[in-house]
Short mmCIF file of C-alpha atoms and ligand atoms in Angstrom, two decimals:
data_model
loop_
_atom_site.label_atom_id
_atom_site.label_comp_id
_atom_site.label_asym_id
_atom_site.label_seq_id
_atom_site.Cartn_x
_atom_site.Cartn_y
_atom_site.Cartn_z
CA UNK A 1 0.00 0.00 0.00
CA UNK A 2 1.73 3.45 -1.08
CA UNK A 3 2.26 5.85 1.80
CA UNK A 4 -0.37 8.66 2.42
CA UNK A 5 1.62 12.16 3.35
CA UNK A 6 0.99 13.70 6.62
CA UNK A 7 0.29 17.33 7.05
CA UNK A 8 -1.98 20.24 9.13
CA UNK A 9 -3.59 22.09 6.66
CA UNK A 10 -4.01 20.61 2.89
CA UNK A 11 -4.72 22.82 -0.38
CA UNK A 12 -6.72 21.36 -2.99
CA UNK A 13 -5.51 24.02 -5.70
CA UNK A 14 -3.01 27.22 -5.43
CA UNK A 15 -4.25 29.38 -7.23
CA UNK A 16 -5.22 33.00 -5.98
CA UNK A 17 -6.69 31.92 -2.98
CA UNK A 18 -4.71 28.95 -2.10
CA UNK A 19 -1.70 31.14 -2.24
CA UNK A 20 -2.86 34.03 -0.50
CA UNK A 21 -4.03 32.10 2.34
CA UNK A 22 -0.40 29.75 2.06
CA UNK A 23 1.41 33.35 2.52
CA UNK A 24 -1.26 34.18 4.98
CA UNK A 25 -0.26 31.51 7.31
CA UNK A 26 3.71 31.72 6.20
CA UNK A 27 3.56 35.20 7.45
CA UNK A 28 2.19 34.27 10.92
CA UNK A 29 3.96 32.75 14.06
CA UNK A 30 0.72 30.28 15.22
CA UNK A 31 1.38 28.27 11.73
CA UNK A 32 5.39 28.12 11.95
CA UNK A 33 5.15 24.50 13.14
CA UNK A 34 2.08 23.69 10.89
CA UNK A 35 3.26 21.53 8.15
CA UNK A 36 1.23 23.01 4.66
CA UNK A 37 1.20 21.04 1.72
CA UNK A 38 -0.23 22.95 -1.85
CA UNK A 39 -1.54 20.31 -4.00
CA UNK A 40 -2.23 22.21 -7.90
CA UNK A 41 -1.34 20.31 -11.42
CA UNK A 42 -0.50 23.63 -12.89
CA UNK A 43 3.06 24.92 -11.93
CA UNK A 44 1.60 28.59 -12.65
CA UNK A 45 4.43 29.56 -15.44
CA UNK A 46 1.74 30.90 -17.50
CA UNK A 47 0.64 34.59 -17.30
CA UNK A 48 -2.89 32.89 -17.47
CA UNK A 49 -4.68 36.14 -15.93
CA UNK A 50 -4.41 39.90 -15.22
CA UNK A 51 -5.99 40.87 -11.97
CA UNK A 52 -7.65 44.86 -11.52
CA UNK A 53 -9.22 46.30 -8.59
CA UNK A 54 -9.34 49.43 -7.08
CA UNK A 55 -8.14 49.82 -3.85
CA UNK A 56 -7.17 53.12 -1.52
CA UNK A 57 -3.36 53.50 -0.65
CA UNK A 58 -3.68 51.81 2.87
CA UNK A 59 -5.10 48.41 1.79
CA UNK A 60 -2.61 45.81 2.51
CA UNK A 61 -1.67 44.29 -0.35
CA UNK A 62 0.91 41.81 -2.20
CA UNK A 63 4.34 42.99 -2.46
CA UNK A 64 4.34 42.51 -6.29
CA UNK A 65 4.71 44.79 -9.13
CA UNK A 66 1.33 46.84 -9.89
CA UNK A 67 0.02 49.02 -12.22
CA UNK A 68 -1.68 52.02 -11.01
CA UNK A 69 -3.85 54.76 -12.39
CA UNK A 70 -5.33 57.56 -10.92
CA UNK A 71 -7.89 57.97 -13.41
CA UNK A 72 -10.85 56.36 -15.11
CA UNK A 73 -12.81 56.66 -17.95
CA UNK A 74 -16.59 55.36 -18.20
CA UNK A 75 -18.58 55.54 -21.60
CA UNK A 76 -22.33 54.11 -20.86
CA UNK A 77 -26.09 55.58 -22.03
CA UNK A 78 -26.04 59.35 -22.16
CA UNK A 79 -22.76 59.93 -20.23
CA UNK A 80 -19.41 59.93 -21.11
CA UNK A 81 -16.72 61.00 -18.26
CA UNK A 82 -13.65 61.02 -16.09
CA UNK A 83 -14.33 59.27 -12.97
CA UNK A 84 -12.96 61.17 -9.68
CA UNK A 85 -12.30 58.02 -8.13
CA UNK A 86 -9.69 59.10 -5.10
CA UNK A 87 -8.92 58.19 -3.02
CA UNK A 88 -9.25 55.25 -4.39
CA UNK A 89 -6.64 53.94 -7.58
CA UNK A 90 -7.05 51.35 -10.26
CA UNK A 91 -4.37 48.37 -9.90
CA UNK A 92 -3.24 45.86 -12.19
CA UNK A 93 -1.40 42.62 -11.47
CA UNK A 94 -0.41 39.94 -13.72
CA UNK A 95 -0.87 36.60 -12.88
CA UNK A 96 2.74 35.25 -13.42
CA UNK A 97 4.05 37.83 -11.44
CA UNK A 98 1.89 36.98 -7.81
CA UNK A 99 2.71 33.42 -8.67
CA UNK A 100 6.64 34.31 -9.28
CA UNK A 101 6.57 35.68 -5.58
CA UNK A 102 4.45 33.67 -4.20
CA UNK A 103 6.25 30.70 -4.93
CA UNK A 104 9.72 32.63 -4.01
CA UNK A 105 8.18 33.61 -0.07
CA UNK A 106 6.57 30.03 0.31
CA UNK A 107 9.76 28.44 -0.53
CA UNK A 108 11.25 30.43 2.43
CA UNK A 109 9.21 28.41 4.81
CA UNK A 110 10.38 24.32 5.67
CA UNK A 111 6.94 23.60 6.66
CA UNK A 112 5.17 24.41 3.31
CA UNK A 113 5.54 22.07 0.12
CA UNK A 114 4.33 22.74 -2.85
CA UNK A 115 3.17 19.43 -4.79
CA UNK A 116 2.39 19.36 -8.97
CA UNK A 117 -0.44 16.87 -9.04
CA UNK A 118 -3.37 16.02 -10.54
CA UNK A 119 -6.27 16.10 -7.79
CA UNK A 120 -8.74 12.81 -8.68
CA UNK A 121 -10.99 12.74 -5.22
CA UNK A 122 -11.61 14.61 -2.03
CA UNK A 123 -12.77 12.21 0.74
CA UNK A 124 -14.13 15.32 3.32
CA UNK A 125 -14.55 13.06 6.20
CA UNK A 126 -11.03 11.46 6.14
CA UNK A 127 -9.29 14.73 4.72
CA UNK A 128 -7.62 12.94 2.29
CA UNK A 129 -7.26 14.23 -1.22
CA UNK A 130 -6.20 11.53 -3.69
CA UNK A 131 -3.65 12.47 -6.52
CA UNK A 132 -2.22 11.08 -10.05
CA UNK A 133 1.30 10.98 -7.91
CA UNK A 134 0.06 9.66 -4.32
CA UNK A 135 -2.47 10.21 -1.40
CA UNK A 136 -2.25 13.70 1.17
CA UNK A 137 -4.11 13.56 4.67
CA UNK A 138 -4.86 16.71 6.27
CA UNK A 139 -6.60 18.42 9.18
CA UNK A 140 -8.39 20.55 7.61
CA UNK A 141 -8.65 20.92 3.49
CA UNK A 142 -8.80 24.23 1.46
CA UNK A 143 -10.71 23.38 -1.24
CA UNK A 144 -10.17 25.85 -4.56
CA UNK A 145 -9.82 23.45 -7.08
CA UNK A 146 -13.58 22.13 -7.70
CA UNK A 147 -17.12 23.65 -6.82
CA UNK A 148 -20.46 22.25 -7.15
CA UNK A 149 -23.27 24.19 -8.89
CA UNK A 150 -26.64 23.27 -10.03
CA UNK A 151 -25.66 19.73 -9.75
CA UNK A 152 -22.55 19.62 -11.39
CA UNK A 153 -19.32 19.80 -10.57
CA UNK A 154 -16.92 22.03 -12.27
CA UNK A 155 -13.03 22.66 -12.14
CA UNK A 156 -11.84 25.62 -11.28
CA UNK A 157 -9.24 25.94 -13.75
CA UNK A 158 -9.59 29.85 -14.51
CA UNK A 159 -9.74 29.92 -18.15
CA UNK A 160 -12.30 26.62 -18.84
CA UNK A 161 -14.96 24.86 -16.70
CA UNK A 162 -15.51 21.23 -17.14
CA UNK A 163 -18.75 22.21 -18.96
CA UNK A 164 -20.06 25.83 -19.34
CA UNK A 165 -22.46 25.73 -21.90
CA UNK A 166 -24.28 24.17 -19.67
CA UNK A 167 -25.25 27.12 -18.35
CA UNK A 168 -27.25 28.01 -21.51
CA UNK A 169 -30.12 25.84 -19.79
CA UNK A 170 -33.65 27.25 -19.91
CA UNK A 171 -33.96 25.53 -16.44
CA UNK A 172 -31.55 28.25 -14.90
CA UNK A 173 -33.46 31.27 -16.74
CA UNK A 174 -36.76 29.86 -14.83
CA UNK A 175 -35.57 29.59 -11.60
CA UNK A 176 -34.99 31.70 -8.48
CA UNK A 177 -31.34 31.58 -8.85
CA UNK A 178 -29.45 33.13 -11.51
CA UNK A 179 -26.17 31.79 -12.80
CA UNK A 180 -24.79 34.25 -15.43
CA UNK A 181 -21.31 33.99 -16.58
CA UNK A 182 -18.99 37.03 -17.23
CA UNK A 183 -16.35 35.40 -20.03
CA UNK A 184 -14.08 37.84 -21.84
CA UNK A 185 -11.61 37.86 -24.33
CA UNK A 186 -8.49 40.76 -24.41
CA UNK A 187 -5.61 41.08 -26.27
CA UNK A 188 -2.32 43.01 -25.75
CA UNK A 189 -1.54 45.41 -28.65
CA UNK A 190 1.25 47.45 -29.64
CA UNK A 191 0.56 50.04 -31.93
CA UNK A 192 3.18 51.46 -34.46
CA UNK A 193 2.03 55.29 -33.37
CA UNK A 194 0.39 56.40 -30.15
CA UNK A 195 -2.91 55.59 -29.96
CA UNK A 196 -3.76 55.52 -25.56
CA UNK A 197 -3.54 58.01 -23.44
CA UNK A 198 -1.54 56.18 -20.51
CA UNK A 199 -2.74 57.79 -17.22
CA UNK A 200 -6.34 56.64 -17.72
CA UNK A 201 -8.10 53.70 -17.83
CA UNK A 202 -11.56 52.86 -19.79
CA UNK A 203 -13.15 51.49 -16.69
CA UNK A 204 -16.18 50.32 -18.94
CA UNK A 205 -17.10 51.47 -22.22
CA UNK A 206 -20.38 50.30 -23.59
CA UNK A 207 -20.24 52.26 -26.91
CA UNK A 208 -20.96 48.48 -28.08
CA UNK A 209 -23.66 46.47 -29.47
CA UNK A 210 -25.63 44.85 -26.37
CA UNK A 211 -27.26 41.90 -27.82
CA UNK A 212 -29.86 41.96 -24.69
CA UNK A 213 -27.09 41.52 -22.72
CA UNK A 214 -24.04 43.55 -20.97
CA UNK A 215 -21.70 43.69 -23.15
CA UNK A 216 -18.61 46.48 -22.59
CA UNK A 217 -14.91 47.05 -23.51
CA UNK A 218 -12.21 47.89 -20.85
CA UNK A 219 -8.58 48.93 -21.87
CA UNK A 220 -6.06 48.95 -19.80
CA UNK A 221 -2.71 51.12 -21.35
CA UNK A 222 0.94 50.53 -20.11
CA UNK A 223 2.08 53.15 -22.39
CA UNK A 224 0.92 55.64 -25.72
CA UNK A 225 1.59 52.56 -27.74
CA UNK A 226 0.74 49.70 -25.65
CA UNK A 227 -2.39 48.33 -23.76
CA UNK A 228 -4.66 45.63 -22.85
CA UNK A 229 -7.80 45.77 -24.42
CA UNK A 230 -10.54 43.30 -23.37
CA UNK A 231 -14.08 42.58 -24.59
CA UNK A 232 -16.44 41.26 -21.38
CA UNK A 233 -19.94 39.91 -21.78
CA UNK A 234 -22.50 39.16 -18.64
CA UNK A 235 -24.90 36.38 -19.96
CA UNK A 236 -25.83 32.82 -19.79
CA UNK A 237 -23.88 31.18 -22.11
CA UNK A 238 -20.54 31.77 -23.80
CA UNK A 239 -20.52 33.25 -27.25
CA UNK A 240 -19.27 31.37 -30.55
CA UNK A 241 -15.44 31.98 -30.27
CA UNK A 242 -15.83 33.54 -33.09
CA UNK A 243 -17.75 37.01 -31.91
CA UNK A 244 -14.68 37.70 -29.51
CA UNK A 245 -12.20 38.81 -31.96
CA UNK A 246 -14.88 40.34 -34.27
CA UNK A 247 -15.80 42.72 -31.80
CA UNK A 248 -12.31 43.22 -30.05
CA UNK A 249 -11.45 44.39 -33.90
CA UNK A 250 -14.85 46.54 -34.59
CA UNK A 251 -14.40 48.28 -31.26
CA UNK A 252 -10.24 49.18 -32.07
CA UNK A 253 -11.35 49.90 -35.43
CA UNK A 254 -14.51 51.84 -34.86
CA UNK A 255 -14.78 53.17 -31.53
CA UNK A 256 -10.99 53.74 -31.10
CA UNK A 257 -9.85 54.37 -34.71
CA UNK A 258 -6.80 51.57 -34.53
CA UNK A 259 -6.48 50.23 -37.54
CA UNK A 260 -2.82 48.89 -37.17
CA UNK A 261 -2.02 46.82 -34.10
CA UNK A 262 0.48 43.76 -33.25
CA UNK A 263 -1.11 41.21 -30.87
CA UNK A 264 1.33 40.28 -27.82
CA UNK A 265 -0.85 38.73 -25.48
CA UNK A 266 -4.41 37.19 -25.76
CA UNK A 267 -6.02 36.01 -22.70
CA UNK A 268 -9.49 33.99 -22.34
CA UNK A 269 -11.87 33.69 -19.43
CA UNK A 270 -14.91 32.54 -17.66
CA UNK A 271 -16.23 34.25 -14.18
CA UNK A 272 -18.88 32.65 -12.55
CA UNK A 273 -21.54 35.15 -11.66
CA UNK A 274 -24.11 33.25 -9.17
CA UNK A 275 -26.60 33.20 -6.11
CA UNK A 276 -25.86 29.54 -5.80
CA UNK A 277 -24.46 28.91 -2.39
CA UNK A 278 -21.34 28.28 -2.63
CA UNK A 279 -20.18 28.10 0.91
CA UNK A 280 -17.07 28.28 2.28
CA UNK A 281 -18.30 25.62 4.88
CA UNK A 282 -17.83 22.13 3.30
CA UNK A 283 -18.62 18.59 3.86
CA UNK A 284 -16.56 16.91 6.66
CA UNK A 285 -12.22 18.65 6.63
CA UNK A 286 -13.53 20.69 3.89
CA UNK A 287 -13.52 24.68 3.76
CA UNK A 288 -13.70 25.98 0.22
CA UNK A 289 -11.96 28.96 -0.58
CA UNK A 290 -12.00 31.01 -3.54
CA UNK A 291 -14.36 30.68 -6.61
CA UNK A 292 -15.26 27.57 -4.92
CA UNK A 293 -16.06 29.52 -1.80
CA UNK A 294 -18.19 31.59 -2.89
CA UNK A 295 -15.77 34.56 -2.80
CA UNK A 296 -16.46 36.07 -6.21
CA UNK A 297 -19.03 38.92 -5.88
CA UNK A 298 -21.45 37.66 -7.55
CA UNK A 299 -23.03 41.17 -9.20
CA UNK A 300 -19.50 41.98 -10.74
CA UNK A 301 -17.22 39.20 -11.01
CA UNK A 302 -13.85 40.73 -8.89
CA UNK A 303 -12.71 38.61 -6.64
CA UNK A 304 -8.83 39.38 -5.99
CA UNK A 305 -9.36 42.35 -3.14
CA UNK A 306 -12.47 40.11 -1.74
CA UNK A 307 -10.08 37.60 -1.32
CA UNK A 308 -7.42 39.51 0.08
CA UNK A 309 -9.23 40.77 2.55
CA UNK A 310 -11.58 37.11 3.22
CA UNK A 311 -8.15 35.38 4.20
CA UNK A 312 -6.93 37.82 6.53
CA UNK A 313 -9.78 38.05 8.29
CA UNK A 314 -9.87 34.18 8.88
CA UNK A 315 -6.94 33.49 9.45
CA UNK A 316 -6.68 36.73 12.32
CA UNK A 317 -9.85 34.96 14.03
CA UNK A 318 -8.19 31.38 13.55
CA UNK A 319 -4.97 32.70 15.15
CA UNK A 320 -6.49 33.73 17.98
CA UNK A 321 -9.22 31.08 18.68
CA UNK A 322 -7.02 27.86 17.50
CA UNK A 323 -9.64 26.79 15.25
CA UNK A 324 -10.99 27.43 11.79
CA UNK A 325 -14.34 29.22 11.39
CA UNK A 326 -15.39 29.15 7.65
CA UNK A 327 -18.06 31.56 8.37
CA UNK A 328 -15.95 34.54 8.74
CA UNK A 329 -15.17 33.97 5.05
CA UNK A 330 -18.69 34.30 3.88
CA UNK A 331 -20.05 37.75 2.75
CA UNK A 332 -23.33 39.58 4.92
CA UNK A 333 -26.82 38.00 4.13
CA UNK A 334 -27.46 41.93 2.64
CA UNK A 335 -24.60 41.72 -0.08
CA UNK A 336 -25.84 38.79 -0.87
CA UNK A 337 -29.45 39.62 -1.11
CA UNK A 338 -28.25 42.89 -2.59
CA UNK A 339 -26.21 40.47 -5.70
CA UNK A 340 -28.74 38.25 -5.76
CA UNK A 341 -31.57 40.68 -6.52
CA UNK A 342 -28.94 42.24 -9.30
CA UNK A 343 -28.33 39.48 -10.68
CA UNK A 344 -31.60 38.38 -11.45
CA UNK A 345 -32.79 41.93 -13.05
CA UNK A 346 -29.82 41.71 -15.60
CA UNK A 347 -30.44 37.92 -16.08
CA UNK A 348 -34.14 38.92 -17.22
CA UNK A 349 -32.91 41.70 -18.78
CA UNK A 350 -35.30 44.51 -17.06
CA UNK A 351 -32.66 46.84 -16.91
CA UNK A 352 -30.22 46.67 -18.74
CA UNK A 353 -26.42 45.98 -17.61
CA UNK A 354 -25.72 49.48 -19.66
CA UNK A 355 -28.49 51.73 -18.19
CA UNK A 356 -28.01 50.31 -14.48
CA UNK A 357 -24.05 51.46 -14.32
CA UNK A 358 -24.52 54.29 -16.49
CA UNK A 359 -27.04 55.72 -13.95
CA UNK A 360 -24.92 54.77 -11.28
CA UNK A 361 -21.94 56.53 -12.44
CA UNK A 362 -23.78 59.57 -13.89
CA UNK A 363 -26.02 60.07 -10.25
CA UNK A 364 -22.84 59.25 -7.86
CA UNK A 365 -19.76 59.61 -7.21
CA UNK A 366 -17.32 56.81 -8.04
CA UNK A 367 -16.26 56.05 -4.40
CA UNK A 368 -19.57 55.41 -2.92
CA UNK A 369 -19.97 52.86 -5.66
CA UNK A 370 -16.85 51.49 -5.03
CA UNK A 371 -17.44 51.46 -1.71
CA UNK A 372 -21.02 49.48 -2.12
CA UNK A 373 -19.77 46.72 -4.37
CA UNK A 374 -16.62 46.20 -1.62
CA UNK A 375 -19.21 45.81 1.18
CA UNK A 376 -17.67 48.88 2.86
CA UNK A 377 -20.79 50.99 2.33
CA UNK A 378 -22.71 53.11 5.15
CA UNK A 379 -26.20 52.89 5.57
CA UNK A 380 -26.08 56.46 3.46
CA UNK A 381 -24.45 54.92 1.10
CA UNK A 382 -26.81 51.91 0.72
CA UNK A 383 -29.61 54.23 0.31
CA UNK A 384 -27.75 56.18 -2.52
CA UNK A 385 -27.26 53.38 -4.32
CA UNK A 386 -30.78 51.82 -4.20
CA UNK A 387 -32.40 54.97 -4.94
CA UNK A 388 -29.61 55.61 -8.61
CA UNK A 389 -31.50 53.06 -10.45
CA UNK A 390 -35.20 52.81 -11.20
CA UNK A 391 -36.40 51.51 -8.21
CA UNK A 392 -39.80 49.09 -9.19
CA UNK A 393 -37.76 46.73 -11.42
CA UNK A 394 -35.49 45.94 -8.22
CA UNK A 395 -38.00 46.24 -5.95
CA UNK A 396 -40.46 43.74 -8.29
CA UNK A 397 -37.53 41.40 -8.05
CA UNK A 398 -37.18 41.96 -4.64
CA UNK A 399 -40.32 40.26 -3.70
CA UNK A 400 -40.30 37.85 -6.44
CA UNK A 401 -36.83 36.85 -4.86
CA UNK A 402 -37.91 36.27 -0.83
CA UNK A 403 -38.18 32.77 -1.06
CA UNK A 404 -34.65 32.39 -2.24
CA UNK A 405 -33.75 35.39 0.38
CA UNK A 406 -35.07 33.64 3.01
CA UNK A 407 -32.78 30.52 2.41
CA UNK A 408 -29.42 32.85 2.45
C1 FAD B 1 -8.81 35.22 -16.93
C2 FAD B 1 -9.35 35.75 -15.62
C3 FAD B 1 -9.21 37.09 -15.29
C4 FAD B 1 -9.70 37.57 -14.07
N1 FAD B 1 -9.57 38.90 -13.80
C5 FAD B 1 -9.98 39.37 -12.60
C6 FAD B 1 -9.78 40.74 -12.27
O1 FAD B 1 -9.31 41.52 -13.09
N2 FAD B 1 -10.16 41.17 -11.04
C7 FAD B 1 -10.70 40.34 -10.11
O2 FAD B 1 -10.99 40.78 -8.99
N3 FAD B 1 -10.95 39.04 -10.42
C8 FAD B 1 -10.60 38.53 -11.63
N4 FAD B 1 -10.82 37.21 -11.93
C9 FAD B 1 -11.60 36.39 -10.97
C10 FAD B 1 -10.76 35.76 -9.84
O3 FAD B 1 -9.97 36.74 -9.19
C11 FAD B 1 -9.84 34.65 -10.35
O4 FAD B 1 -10.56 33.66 -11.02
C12 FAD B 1 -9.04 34.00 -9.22
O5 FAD B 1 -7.93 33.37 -9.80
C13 FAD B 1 -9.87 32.99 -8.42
O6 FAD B 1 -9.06 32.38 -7.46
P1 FAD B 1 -9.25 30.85 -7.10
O7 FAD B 1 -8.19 30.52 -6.13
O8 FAD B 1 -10.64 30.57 -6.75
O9 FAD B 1 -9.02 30.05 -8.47
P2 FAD B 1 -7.71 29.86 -9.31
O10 FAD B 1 -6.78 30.98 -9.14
O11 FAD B 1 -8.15 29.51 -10.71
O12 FAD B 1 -7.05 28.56 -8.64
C14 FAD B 1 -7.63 27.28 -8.70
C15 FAD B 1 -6.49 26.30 -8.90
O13 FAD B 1 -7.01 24.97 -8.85
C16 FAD B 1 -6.23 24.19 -9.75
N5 FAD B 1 -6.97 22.98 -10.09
C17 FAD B 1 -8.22 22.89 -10.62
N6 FAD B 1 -8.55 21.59 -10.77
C18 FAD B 1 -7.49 20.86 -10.33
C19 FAD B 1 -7.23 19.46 -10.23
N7 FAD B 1 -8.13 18.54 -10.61
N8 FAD B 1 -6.03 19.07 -9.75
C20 FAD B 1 -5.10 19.96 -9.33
N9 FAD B 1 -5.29 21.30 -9.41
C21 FAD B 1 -6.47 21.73 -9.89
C22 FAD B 1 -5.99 25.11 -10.95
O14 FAD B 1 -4.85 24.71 -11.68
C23 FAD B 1 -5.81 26.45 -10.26
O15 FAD B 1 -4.45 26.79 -10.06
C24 FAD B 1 -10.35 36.69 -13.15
C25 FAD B 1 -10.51 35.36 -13.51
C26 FAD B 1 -10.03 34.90 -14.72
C27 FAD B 1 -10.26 33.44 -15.06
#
């Protein structure tokens, strides 16, 4: 019988959150004599994402190279303009880069291993997580690599589920819960003359087509000549591959007059945007973390500052209590009332993705929205926002949404 490996706390996946809560714990004195083991199949050499977030100049946050701008654009129904967004700033990471250091702090540490395996099985009540290259036991498991949604179970590999057109099902569009899916395509171009202006970001632009969906353009410059420029769609279902590229090249071409361009970079993804519950408590050892855990906001797909922030805050109460409490990772029953309500107006299309953030941005200030969609908002601020939009489409939803609300 082959030997199962020993160890204290067990990652299933480490990716964003199964590094962030690895450094987490690397950082901290209670886990020094922890042993850690990482368990992904991907040895993250790929840049395979680019995170952005906003985020004020006192967040805590990695020590990696970022991108910062002070400024943002928004194009939406009837409004075009700058966005005062201080003191707030708009960040950029690349992926490769967290996972460079990342790797480079955890192998600092004697009691964290990091393991390239394939996972095959989780058995929750044992903690053991069974590989393509052996068996791990742990105390507890940190489950990022697989979640379970409307019955099916789907990798979290960043890029591809196991089966997202699955989603397309009418049974989803009848139900109480919504599961939309924010999937994107962007490229990086290089332009032979300057074409960007490089201290702003276009936050969203929806000078696009909408299809009866949200559909918007965000760009992303590094310099006059250079910048990512990615084409995001809210909806049920992925589009034909096809429609990615032909509007990435009608918007350059049309909206932003760039006729010549070199690609660089192309990047491809899928957000899940859902009321399901997924719930940081598991079955048996497990605690999911991440996409798995539920920690994407579910109304706008950003997850890196959520989970930042989810992390600390567990693993602060874990230090000091000795023992893991999942619910400190999951967001308040309002947020998620609040996203679940939002979600279901844009999945039934009653107001639009377009006209719901153009009113928002055009009626208040940047910040306070900023502030609402990071769950930092005062009761003030709450009001503000649920008073931008038109209010009997939400509030129609509201009440056709209280038996789901209920269950939260
Ligand atoms: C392309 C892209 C761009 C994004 N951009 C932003 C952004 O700009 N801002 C923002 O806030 N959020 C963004 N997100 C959302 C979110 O921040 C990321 O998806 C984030 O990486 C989620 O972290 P995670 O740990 O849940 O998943 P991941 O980082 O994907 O980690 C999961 C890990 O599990 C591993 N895994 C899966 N199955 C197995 C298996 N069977 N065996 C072994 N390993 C396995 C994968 O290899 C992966 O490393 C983006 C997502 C994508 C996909």
């Amino acid at each position: 019988m082959s030997m199962v490996q020993q160890s204290n706390l067990l990652l299933a996946g480490s990716g964003l959150s199964g590094l962030t809560l690895a450094l987490e714990c690397a950082r901290r004195p209670y886990f020094q004599d922890k042993k850690i083991i990482l368990i992904d199949r991907d040895d993250k050499l790929r840049n395979d994402r680019t995170w952005c977030f906003w985020a004020k100049d006192d967040e805590p946050l990695p020590l990696v190279e970022h991108k910062i701008w002070k400024k943002c654009q928004f194009y939406g129904k009837d409004v075009a303009k700058i966005l005062d967004i201080a003191p707030y700033r708009y960040h950029m990471i690349r992926g490769l880069d967290f996972y460079a250091w990342a790797k480079t702090e955890l192998a600092k540490h004697p009691n964290i291993q990091r393991v390239t395996a394939n996972i095959l099985d989780i058995d929750a009540e044992n903690g053991i997580i069974k590989t393509d290259s052996g068996d791990y036991q742990g105390e507890w498991i940190f489950n990022s690599a697989k979640f379970t949604a409307a019955g099916k179970t789907f990798a979290v590999d960043g890029a591809k589920w196991t089966n997202p057109e699955h989603q397309a099902s009418s049974e989803s569009l009848n139900s109480t819960h919504s599961f939309l899916l924010q999937h994107f395509k962007g490229w990086i171009i290089e332009t032979p003359s300057p074409a960007f202006s490089p201290e702003t970001v276009t936050f969203m632009d929806y000078r696009l087509e909408q299809h009866d969906e949200t559909r918007f353009v965000y760009v992303l410059p590094f310099s006059k000549t250079r910048a990512l420029v990615e084409f995001t769609v809210f909806s049920p279902a992925l589009c034909p591959p096809e429609t990615y590229e032909y509007e990435l090249r009608r918007y350059l071409s049309e909206v932003l007059h760039i006729k010549d361009f070199h690609i660089e970079e192309e990047e491809f993804g899928v957000i899940p945007m859902t009321d399901l519950t997924l719930s940081p408590k598991g079955e048996g050892r497990v605690i999911n973390i991440g996409t798995a855990g539920g920690f994407v906001k579910a109304s706008s797909g950003y997850a890196f500052l959520r989970t930042q922030r989810k992390i600390r805050l567990f693993v602060d109460a874990w230090e000091k209590t000795g023992t893991p409490d999942p619910s400190t990772l999951q967001s308040s029953r309002m947020f998620r009332a609040f996203d679940s309500i939002m979600l279901r107006v844009l999945r039934e299309n009653l107001v639009s993705g377009k006209a719901f953030f153009s009113l928002l941005f055009k009626k208040l200030p940047a910040p306070l929205v900023f502030r609402f969609l990071d769950e930092d908002a005062s009761w003030g601020d709450i009001l503000r926002v649920l008073y931008a939009p038109p209010s009997w489409p939400f509030f129609k939803t509201a009440l056709r949404q209280i038996p789901f609300l209920l269950k939260l």
